[in-house]
Tab-separated table of C-alpha atoms and ligand atoms in Angstrom:
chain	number	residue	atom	x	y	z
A	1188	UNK	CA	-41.764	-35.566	2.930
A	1189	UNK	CA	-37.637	-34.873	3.541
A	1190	UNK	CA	-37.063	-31.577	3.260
A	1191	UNK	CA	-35.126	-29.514	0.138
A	1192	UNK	CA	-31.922	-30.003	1.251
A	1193	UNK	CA	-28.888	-27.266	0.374
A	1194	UNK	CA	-26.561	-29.575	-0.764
A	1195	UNK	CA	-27.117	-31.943	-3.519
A	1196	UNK	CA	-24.147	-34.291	-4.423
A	1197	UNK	CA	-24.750	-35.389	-7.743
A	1198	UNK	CA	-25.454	-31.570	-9.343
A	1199	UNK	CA	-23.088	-30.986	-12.153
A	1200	UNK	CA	-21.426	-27.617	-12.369
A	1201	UNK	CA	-19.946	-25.477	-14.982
A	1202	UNK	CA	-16.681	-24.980	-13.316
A	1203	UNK	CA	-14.127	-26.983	-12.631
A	1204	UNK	CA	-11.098	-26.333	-9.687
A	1205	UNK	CA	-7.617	-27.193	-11.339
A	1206	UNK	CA	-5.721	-28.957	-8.521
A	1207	UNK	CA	-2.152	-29.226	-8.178
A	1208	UNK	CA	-0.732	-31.622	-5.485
A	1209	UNK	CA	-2.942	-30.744	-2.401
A	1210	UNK	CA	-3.494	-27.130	-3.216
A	1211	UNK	CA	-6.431	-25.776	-5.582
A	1212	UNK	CA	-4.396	-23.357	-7.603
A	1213	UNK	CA	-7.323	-21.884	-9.920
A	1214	UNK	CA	-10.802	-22.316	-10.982
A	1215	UNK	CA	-11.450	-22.281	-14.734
A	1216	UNK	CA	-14.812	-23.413	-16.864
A	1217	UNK	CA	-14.650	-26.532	-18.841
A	1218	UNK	CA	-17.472	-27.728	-20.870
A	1219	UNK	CA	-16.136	-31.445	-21.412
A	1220	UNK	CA	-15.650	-31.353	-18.082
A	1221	UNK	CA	-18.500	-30.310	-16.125
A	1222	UNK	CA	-18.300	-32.693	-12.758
A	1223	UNK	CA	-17.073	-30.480	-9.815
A	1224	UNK	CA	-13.549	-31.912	-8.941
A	1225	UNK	CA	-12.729	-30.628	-5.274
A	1226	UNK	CA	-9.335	-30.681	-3.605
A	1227	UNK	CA	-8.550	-33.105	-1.052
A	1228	UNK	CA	-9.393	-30.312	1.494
A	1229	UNK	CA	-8.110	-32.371	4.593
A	1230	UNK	CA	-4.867	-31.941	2.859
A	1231	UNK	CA	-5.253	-27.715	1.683
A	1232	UNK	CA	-3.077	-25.471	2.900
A	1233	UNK	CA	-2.128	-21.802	2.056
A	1234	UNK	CA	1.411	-20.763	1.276
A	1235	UNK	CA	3.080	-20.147	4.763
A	1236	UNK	CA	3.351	-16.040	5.831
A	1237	UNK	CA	5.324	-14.542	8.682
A	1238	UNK	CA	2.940	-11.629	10.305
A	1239	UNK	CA	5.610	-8.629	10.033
A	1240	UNK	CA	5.472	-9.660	6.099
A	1241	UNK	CA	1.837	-8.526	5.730
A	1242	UNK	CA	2.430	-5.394	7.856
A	1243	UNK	CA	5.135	-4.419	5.602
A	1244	UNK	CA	3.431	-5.019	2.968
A	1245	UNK	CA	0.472	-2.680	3.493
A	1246	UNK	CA	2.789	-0.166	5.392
A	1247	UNK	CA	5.844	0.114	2.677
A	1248	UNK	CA	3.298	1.160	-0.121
A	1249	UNK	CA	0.763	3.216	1.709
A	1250	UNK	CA	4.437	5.423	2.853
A	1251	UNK	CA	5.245	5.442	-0.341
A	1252	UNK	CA	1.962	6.987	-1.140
A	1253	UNK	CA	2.018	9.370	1.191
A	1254	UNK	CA	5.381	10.119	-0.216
A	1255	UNK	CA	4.392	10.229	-3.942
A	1256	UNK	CA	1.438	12.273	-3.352
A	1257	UNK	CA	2.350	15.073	-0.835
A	1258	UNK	CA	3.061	16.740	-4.483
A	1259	UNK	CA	-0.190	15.670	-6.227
A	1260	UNK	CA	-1.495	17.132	-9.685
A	1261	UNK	CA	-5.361	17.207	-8.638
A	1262	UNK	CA	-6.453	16.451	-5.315
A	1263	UNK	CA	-10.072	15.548	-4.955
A	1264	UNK	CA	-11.839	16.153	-1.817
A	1265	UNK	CA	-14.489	13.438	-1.292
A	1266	UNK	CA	-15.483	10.283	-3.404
A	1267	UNK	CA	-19.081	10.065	-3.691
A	1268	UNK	CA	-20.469	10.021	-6.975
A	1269	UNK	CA	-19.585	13.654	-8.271
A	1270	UNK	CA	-16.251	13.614	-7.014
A	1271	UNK	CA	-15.672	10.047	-8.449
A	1272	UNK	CA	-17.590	10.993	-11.808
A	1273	UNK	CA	-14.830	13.503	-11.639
A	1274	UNK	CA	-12.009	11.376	-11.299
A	1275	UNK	CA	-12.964	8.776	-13.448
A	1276	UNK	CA	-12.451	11.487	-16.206
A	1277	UNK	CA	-9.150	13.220	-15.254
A	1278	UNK	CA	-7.599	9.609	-14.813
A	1279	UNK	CA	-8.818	8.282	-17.963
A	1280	UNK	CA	-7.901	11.391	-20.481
A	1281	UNK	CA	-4.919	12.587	-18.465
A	1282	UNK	CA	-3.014	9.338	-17.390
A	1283	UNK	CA	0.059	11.685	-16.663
A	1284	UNK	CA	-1.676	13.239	-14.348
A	1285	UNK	CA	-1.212	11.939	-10.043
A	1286	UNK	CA	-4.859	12.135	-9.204
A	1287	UNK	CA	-5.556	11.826	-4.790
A	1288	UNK	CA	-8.684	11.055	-3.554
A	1289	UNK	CA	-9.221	12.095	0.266
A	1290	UNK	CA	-12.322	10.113	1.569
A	1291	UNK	CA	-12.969	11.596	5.283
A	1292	UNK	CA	-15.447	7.856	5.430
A	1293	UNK	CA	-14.053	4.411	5.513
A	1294	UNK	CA	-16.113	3.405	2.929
A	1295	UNK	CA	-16.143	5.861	-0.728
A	1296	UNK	CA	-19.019	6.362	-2.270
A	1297	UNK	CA	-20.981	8.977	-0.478
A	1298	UNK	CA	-24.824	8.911	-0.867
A	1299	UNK	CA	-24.811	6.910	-3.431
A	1300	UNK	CA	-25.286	3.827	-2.611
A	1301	UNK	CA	-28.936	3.363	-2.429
A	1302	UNK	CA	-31.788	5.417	-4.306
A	1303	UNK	CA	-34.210	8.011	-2.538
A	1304	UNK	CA	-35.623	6.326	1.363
A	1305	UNK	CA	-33.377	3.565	1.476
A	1306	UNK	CA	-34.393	2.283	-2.038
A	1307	UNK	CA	-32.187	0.471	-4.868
A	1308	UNK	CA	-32.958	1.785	-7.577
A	1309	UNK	CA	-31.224	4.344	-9.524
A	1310	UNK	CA	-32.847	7.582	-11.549
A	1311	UNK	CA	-30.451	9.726	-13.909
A	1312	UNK	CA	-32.620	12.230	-16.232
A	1313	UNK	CA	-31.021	12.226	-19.621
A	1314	UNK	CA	-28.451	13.000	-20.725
A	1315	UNK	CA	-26.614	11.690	-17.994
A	1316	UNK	CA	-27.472	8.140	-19.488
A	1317	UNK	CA	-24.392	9.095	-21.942
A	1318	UNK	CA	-21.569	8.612	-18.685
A	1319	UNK	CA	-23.468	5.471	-18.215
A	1320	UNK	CA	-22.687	4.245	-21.493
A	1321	UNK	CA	-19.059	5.519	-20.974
A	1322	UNK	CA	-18.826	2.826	-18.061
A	1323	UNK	CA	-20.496	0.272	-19.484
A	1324	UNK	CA	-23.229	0.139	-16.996
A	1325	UNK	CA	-26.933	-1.379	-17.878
A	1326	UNK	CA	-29.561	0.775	-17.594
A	1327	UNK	CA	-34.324	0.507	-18.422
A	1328	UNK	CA	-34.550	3.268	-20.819
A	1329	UNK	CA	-37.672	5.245	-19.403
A	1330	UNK	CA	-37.669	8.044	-21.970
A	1331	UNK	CA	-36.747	11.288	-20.299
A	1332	UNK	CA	-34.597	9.185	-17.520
A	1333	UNK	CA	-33.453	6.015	-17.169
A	1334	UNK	CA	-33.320	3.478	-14.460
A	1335	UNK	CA	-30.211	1.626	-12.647
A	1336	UNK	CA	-31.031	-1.419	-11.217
A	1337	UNK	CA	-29.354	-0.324	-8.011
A	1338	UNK	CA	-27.546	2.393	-6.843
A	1339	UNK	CA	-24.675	0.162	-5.977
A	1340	UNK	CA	-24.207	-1.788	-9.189
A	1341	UNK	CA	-23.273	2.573	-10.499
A	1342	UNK	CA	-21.289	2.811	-7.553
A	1343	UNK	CA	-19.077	0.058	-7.024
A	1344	UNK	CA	-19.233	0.088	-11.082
A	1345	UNK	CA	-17.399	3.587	-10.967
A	1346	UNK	CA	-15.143	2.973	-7.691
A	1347	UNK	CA	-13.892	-0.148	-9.494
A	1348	UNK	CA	-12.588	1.454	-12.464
A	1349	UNK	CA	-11.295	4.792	-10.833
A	1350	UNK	CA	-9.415	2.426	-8.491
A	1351	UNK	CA	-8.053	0.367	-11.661
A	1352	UNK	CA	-5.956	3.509	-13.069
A	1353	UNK	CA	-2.850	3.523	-11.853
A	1354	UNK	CA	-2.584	7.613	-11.813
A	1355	UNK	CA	-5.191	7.349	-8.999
A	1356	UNK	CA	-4.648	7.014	-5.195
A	1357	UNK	CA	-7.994	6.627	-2.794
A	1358	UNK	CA	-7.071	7.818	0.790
A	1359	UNK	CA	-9.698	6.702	2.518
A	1360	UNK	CA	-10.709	7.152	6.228
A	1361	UNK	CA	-9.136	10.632	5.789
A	1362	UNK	CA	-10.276	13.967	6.104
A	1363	UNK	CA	-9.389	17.274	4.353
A	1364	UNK	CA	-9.608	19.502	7.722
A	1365	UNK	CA	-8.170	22.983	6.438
A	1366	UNK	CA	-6.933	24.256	2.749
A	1367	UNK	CA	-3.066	25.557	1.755
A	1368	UNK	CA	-3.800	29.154	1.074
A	1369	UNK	CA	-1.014	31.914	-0.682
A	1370	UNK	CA	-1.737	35.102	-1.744
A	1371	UNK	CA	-0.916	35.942	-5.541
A	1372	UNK	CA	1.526	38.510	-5.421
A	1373	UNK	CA	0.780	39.994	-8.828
A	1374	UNK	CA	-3.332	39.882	-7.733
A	1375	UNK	CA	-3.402	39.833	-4.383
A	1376	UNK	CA	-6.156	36.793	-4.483
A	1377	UNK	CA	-5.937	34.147	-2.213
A	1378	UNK	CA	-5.462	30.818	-4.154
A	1379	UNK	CA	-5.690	27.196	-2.538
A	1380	UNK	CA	-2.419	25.507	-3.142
A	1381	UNK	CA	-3.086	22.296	-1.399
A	1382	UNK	CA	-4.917	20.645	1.739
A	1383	UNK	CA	-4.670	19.973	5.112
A	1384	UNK	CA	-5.273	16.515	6.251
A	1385	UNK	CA	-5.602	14.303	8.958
A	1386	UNK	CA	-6.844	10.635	9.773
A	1387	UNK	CA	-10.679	10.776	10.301
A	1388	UNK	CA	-10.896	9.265	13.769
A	1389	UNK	CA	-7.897	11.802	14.920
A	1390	UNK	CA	-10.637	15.029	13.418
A	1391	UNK	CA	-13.324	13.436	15.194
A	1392	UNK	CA	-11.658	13.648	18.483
A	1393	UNK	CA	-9.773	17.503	18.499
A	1394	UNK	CA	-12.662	18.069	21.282
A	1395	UNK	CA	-11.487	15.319	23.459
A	1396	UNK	CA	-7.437	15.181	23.257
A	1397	UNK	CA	-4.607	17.805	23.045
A	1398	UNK	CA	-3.358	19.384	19.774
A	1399	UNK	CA	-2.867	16.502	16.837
A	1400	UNK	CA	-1.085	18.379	14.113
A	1401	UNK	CA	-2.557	17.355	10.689
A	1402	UNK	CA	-0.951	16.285	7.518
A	1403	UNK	CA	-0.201	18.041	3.908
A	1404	UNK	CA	-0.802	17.726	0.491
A	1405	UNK	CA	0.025	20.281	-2.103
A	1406	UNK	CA	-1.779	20.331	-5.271
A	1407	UNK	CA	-2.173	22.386	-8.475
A	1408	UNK	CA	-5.605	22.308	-8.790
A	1409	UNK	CA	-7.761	21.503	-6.014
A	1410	UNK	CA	-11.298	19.864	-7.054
A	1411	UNK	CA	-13.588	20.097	-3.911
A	1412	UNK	CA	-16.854	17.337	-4.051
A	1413	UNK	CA	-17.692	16.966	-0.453
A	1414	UNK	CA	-21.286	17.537	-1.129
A	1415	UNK	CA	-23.818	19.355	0.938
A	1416	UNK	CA	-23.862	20.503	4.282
A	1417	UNK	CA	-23.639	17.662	7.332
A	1418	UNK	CA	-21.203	16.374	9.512
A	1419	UNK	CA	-18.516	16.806	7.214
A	1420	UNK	CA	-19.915	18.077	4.410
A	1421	UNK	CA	-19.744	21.217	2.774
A	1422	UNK	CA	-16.033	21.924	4.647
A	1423	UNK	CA	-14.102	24.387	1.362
A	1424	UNK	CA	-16.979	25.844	0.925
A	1425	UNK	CA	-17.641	26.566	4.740
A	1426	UNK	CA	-13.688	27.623	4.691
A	1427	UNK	CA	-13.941	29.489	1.948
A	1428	UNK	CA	-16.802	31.867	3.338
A	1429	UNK	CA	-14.723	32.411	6.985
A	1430	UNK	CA	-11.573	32.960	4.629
A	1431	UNK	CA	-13.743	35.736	2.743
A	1432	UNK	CA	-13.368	34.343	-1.337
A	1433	UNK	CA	-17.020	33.500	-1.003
A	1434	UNK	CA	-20.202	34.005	0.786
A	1435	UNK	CA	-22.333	31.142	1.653
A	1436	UNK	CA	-25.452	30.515	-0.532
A	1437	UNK	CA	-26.974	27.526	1.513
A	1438	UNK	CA	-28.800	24.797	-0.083
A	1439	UNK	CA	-32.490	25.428	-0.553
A	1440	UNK	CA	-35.480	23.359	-0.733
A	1441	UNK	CA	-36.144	20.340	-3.139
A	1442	UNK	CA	-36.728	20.883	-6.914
A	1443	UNK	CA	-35.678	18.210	-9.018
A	1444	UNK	CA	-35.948	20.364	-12.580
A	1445	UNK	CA	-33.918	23.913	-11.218
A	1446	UNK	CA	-31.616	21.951	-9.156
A	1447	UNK	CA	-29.889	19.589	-11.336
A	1448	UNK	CA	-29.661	22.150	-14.127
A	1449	UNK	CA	-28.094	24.316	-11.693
A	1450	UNK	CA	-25.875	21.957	-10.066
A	1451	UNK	CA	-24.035	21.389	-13.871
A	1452	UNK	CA	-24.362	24.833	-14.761
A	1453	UNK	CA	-22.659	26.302	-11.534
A	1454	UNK	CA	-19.889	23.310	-11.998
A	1455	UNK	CA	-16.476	25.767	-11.929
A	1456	UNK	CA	-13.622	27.177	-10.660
A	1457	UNK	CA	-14.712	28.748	-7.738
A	1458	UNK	CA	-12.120	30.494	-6.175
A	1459	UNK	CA	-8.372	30.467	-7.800
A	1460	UNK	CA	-6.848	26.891	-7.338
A	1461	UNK	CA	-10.449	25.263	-6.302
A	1462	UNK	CA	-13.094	23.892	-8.459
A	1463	UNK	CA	-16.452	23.041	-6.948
A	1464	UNK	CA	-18.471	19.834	-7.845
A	1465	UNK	CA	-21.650	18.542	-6.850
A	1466	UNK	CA	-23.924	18.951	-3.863
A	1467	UNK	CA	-20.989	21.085	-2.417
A	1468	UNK	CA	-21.970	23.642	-4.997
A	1469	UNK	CA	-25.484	24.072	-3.923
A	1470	UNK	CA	-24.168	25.411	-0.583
A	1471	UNK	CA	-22.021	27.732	-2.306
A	1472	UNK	CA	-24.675	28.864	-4.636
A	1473	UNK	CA	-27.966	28.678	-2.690
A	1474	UNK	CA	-29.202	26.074	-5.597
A	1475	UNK	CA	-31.984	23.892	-3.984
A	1476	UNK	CA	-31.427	20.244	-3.723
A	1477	UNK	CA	-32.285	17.740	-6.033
A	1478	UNK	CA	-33.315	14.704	-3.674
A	1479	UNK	CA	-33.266	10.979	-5.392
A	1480	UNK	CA	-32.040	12.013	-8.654
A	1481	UNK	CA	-28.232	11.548	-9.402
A	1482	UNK	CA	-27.641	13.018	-13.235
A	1483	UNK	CA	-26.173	16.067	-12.299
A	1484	UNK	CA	-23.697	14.580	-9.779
A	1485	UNK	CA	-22.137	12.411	-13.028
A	1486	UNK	CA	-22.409	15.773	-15.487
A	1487	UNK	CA	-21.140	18.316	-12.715
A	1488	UNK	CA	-18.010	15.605	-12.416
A	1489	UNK	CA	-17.440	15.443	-15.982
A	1490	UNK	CA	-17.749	19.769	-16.309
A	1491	UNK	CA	-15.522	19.464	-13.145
A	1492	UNK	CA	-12.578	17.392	-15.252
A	1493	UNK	CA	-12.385	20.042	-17.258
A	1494	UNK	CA	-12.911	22.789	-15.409
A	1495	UNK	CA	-9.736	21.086	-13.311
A	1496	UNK	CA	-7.550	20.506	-16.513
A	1497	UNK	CA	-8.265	24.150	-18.132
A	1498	UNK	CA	-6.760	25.660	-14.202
A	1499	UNK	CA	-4.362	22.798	-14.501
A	1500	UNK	CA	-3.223	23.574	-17.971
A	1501	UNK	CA	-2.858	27.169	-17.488
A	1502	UNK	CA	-1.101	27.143	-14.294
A	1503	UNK	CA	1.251	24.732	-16.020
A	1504	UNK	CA	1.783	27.394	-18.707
A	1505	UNK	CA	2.445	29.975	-16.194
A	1506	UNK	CA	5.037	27.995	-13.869
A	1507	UNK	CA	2.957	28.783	-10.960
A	1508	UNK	CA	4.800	27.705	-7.646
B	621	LIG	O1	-17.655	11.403	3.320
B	621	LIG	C1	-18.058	12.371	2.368
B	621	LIG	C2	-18.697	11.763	1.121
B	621	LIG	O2	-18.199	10.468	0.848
B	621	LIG	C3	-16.856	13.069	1.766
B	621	LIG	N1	-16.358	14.216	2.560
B	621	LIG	C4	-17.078	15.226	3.107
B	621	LIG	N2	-16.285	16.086	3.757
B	621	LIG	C5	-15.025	15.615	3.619
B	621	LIG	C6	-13.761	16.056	4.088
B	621	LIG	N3	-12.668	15.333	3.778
B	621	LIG	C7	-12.790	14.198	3.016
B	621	LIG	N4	-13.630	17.164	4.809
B	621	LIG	C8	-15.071	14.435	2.854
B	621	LIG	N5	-13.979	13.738	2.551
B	621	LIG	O3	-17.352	13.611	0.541
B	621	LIG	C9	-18.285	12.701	-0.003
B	621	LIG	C10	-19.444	13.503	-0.590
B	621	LIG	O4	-20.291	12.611	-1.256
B	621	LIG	P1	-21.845	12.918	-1.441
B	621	LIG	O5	-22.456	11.742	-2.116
B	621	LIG	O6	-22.430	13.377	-0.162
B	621	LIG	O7	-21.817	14.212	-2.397
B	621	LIG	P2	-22.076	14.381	-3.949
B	621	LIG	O8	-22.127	15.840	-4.177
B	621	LIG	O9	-21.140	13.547	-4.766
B	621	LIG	O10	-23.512	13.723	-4.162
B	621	LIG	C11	-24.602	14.232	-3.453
B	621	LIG	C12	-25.844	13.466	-3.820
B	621	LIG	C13	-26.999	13.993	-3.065
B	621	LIG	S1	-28.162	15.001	-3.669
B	621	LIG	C14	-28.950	15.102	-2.216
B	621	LIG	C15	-30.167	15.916	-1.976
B	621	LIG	O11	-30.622	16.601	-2.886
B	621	LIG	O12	-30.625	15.841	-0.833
B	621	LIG	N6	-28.363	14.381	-1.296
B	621	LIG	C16	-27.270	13.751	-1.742
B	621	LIG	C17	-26.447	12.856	-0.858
């Protein structure tokens, strides 16, 4: 007997590529019309490109970036799922608002791509099934949680429509490696007035070459979501502690019920200018981890939003420099 084979010629399809000339120019679904109709392939070609075109294309708006955002409204260190929870949130109520996202990974999303050991799917104990409704995601309702089918289909559900608002810049494959500190000189606090940034691969390598001066941002509010303690996680909090606005609590061990509960209840301003979110906050509270549960990290990012707008808001109202 022949074997199945992968391509079958006479299968209809419900789409059918519009070609103009020799180029396919779109692809569009047409009922009458179900027979595939492909372009003359021997005779496709793409629109010609000189190579210094595409460089200045990338170059001229991620300079421009930089430019825009070296005065940002809310910076955002780290976009996994609280800090993107977060985001989502500011960008969406506060489109006025110039939102940057420093990623120290190439790829954003944090630990959220995949359940607990490698698994897909996705637990969040209700209420956090409400932000799921608020993106439009599907979820099996379980009763006292519900189920995602995957982690990613949350993730790349959330990144897709932070990245769509247009008061929102991702700077990936960048690190936050220091914070902007003044002292108030009506308080005497310390407040965080920014951060100090540099290209991931150049922080990974301060061992192994001479100085590499970092970059700036400055920010009014500064909303810190690098999560818990690891290679790079953890770093305001760690800063905070040498800097003496905090002392270290350090993530304890797992319990699902205290830790998410603790997670959004700690969700605040932690120290004047910086708001703490997610995983981040167990290290500065000495909260215990949660494990394979992901609830809080959407609730702690919505408290987070406004936690950022109400320090936002007032330091608006205040004309703080
Ligand atoms: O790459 C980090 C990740 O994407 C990024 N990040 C960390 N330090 C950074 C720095 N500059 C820029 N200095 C930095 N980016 O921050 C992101 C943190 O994402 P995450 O998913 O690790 O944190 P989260 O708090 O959003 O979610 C944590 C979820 C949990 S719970 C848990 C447990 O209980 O064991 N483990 C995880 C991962």
């Amino acid at each position: 007997m022949a074997p199945p084979t992968m391509i079958e010629t006479s299968v209809r399809h419900e789409f059918s590529p519009i070609v103009t000339e020799d180029r396919v120019v779109r692809m569009s679904s047409d009922a009458q019309n179900s027979d595939v109709k492909f372009a003359d392939w021997d005779k496709f070609k793409f629109t010609p490109i000189r190579e210094s075109t595409v460089s200045r294309a990338m170059t001229s708006r991620y300079f421009a970036d930089l430019d825009k955002y070296a005065e940002s409204d809310v910076v955002i260190i780290g976009a996994g799922s609280a800090g993107l929870s977060a985001a989502y949130i500011l960008a969406k109520n506060r489109p006025e608002l110039k939102i940057a996202i420093i990623e120290a990974g190439v790829s954003p999303g944090g630990g959220c791509w995949l359940g607990g050991q490698l698994f897909s799917a996705m637990i969040l104990r209700k209420p956090a099934h409400l932000f799921l409704e608020e993106l439009g995601l599907e979820y099996e309702d379980e009763g006292d949680y519900v189920v995602v089918k995957h982690a990613a289909f949350f993730m790349s559900t959330l990144l897709s429509k932070v990245l769509s608002f247009p008061n929102v810049k991702l700077f990936n494959a960048t690190a936050v490696e220091d914070l902007i500190t003044r002292r108030d000189e009506t308080t005497g606090d310390l407040r965080i007035c920014g951060v100090v940034t540099n290209w991931t691969l150049v922080s990974l390598n301060h061992d192994t070459q001479s100085c590499m001066d970092p970059n700036t941002i400055n920010a009014n509010v500064i909303l810190s979501a690098s999560g818990h303690d690891g290679p790079f996680g953890a770093g305001s909090a760690k800063r905070l502690d040498k800097l003496g606005c905090i002392e270290l609590g350090h993530m304890r061990g797992l319990d699902m019920n205290s830790a998410e509960d603790a997670i959004v209840k700690g969700t605040r301003e932690v120290t004047p200018g910086l708001v703490v979110t997610g995983m981040e906050l167990a290290e500065v509270d000495g909260s215990n981890r949660m494990g394979p549960t992901f609830g809080a990290m959407a609730l702690s990012g919505v408290k987070a939003a406004e936690a950022v707008l109400n320090v936002y808001d007032l330091r608006k109202k205040q004309n703080n420099p």
